[in-house]
């Protein structure tokens, strides 16, 4: 845990969040500034700065995040219509929170390529 990390605060329940799915290793909650009708974030409970660092250190945990993304999408009713999983990584991708997280976006038709 990193004491100055926002998402570690959500894991520790010192920062409030609307949790939609949880396991021993991961947490899924609603994004505070949704970019789609359903916009969830899935994070490992352990702190890693980005998805690549997580997957390198603990591939099984990366699998847990992906499995939880599917379960959270189903719980939010977007599994039938489809959804997008995004791991923003670094400056050009506009990563703003440096605790690995998977965006789960759905509930509307999305364009490709992303802007
Ligand atoms: P990034 O830009 O790093 O890929 O995504 C960070 C996400 O975290 C953004 O979509 C932003 O809206 C979300 N976010 C930032 N602060 C909070 C917060 O305090 N609570 C929740 N639930 N989401 C947050
Ligand atoms: Zn963290």
Coordinates of C-alpha atoms and ligand atoms in Angstrom, one line a residue:
X1 CA 0.0 0.0 0.0
X2 CA 1.2 3.5 -0.9
X3 CA 0.0 6.1 1.7
X4 CA -0.3 8.9 -0.9
X5 CA -2.2 6.8 -3.5
X6 CA -5.9 7.6 -4.1
X7 CA -6.8 4.1 -5.1
X8 CA -4.9 2.6 -2.1
X9 CA -7.2 4.8 -0.1
X10 CA -10.3 3.3 -1.8
X11 CA -8.9 -0.2 -1.0
X12 CA -8.4 0.9 2.6
X13 CA -11.9 2.4 2.7
X14 CA -10.5 5.8 3.8
X15 CA -11.7 7.2 0.4
X16 CA -15.4 6.5 -0.4
X17 CA -16.3 4.7 -3.6
X18 CA -19.3 2.8 -4.9
X19 CA -18.0 -0.8 -5.0
X20 CA -19.7 -3.1 -7.4
X21 CA -17.5 -6.2 -7.2
X22 CA -14.8 -7.4 -4.8
X23 CA -12.6 -10.4 -4.3
X24 CA -9.6 -11.1 -2.0
X25 CA -7.2 -9.6 -4.6
X26 CA -9.2 -7.0 -6.6
X27 CA -11.9 -4.3 -6.2
X28 CA -14.3 -2.8 -8.9
X29 CA -16.0 0.5 -8.3
X30 CA -17.7 3.3 -10.3
X31 CA -15.6 6.0 -11.9
X32 CA -16.3 9.4 -10.3
X33 CA -16.4 11.1 -13.7
X34 CA -18.2 8.5 -16.0
X35 CA -17.4 8.7 -19.7
X36 CA -20.1 6.2 -20.6
X37 CA -23.5 5.1 -19.0
X38 CA -21.5 2.3 -17.3
X39 CA -17.9 3.2 -16.3
X40 CA -16.2 1.0 -13.8
X41 CA -12.6 0.8 -12.6
X42 CA -11.1 -2.5 -11.6
X43 CA -7.9 -2.4 -9.5
X44 CA -5.6 -4.8 -7.8
X45 CA -5.7 -4.3 -4.0
X46 CA -1.9 -4.4 -4.0
X47 CA -0.2 -1.2 -5.4
X48 CA 1.4 -1.3 -8.8
X49 CA 2.0 2.0 -10.7
X50 CA 0.5 0.6 -14.0
X51 CA -0.8 -2.5 -15.7
X52 CA 2.5 -3.6 -17.1
X53 CA 4.3 -3.4 -13.8
X54 CA 1.4 -5.5 -12.2
X55 CA 1.5 -8.1 -15.0
X56 CA 5.3 -8.4 -14.8
X57 CA 5.4 -8.8 -11.0
X58 CA 2.3 -10.9 -10.7
X59 CA 0.7 -12.3 -13.9
X60 CA -1.9 -14.1 -11.9
X61 CA -3.1 -10.8 -10.3
X62 CA -3.4 -9.4 -13.8
X63 CA -5.6 -12.3 -14.7
X64 CA -7.7 -11.6 -11.6
X65 CA -8.2 -8.0 -12.8
X66 CA -9.4 -9.2 -16.2
X67 CA -11.7 -11.8 -14.7
X68 CA -13.2 -9.2 -12.3
X69 CA -13.7 -6.8 -15.3
X70 CA -15.9 -9.4 -16.9
X71 CA -17.8 -10.1 -13.7
X72 CA -18.3 -6.4 -13.0
X73 CA -19.5 -5.8 -16.6
X74 CA -22.1 -8.6 -16.1
X75 CA -23.1 -7.2 -12.7
X76 CA -23.7 -3.8 -14.4
X77 CA -25.7 -5.3 -17.2
X78 CA -23.4 -4.5 -20.1
X79 CA -22.1 -8.0 -20.9
X80 CA -24.7 -8.7 -23.6
X81 CA -24.3 -5.4 -25.5
X82 CA -20.5 -5.2 -25.1
X83 CA -17.9 -3.1 -23.4
X84 CA -14.4 -1.7 -23.7
X85 CA -11.5 -2.5 -21.4
X86 CA -8.8 0.2 -21.2
X87 CA -5.5 0.4 -19.3
X88 CA -4.2 4.0 -19.8
X89 CA -0.4 3.8 -19.3
X90 CA 1.8 6.8 -19.2
X91 CA 1.7 10.4 -20.4
X92 CA 0.5 9.9 -24.0
X93 CA -2.4 7.8 -22.8
X94 CA -3.4 10.4 -20.2
X95 CA -2.9 8.1 -17.2
X96 CA -3.7 10.3 -14.2
X97 CA -3.8 7.8 -11.3
X98 CA -0.7 5.8 -10.9
X99 CA -2.2 2.7 -9.3
X100 CA -2.9 0.1 -12.0
X101 CA -6.6 0.2 -13.1
X102 CA -8.7 -1.2 -15.9
X103 CA -11.5 1.0 -17.2
X104 CA -14.7 -0.9 -18.1
X105 CA -16.8 1.2 -20.4
X106 CA -20.2 0.3 -21.8
X107 CA -23.8 1.2 -22.3
X108 CA -23.3 3.2 -25.5
X109 CA -21.8 2.6 -28.9
X110 CA -18.1 3.6 -29.0
X111 CA -16.0 4.8 -31.8
X112 CA -12.6 3.4 -33.0
X113 CA -9.9 4.5 -33.0
X114 CA -10.1 6.3 -29.7
X115 CA -9.1 10.0 -29.6
Ligands
LIG1 P1 -6.7 7.3 -15.8 O1 -6.8 8.7 -16.4 O2 -5.5 7.3 -14.8 O3 -6.7 6.2 -16.7 O4 -8.0 7.1 -15.0 C1 -8.2 7.5 -13.6 C2 -9.7 7.5 -13.4 O5 -9.9 7.6 -12.0 C3 -10.4 8.6 -14.1 O6 -11.4 8.1 -15.0 C4 -11.1 9.4 -13.0 O7 -12.4 9.9 -13.3 C5 -11.1 8.4 -11.9 N1 -11.1 9.0 -10.6 C6 -10.2 10.0 -10.1 N2 -10.4 10.2 -8.8 C7 -11.4 9.4 -8.4 C8 -12.0 9.2 -7.2 O8 -11.8 9.8 -6.1 N3 -13.0 8.2 -7.1 C9 -13.3 7.4 -8.2 N4 -14.3 6.5 -8.0 N5 -12.7 7.6 -9.4 C10 -11.8 8.6 -9.5
LIG2 ZN1 -2.1 2.5 -4.8

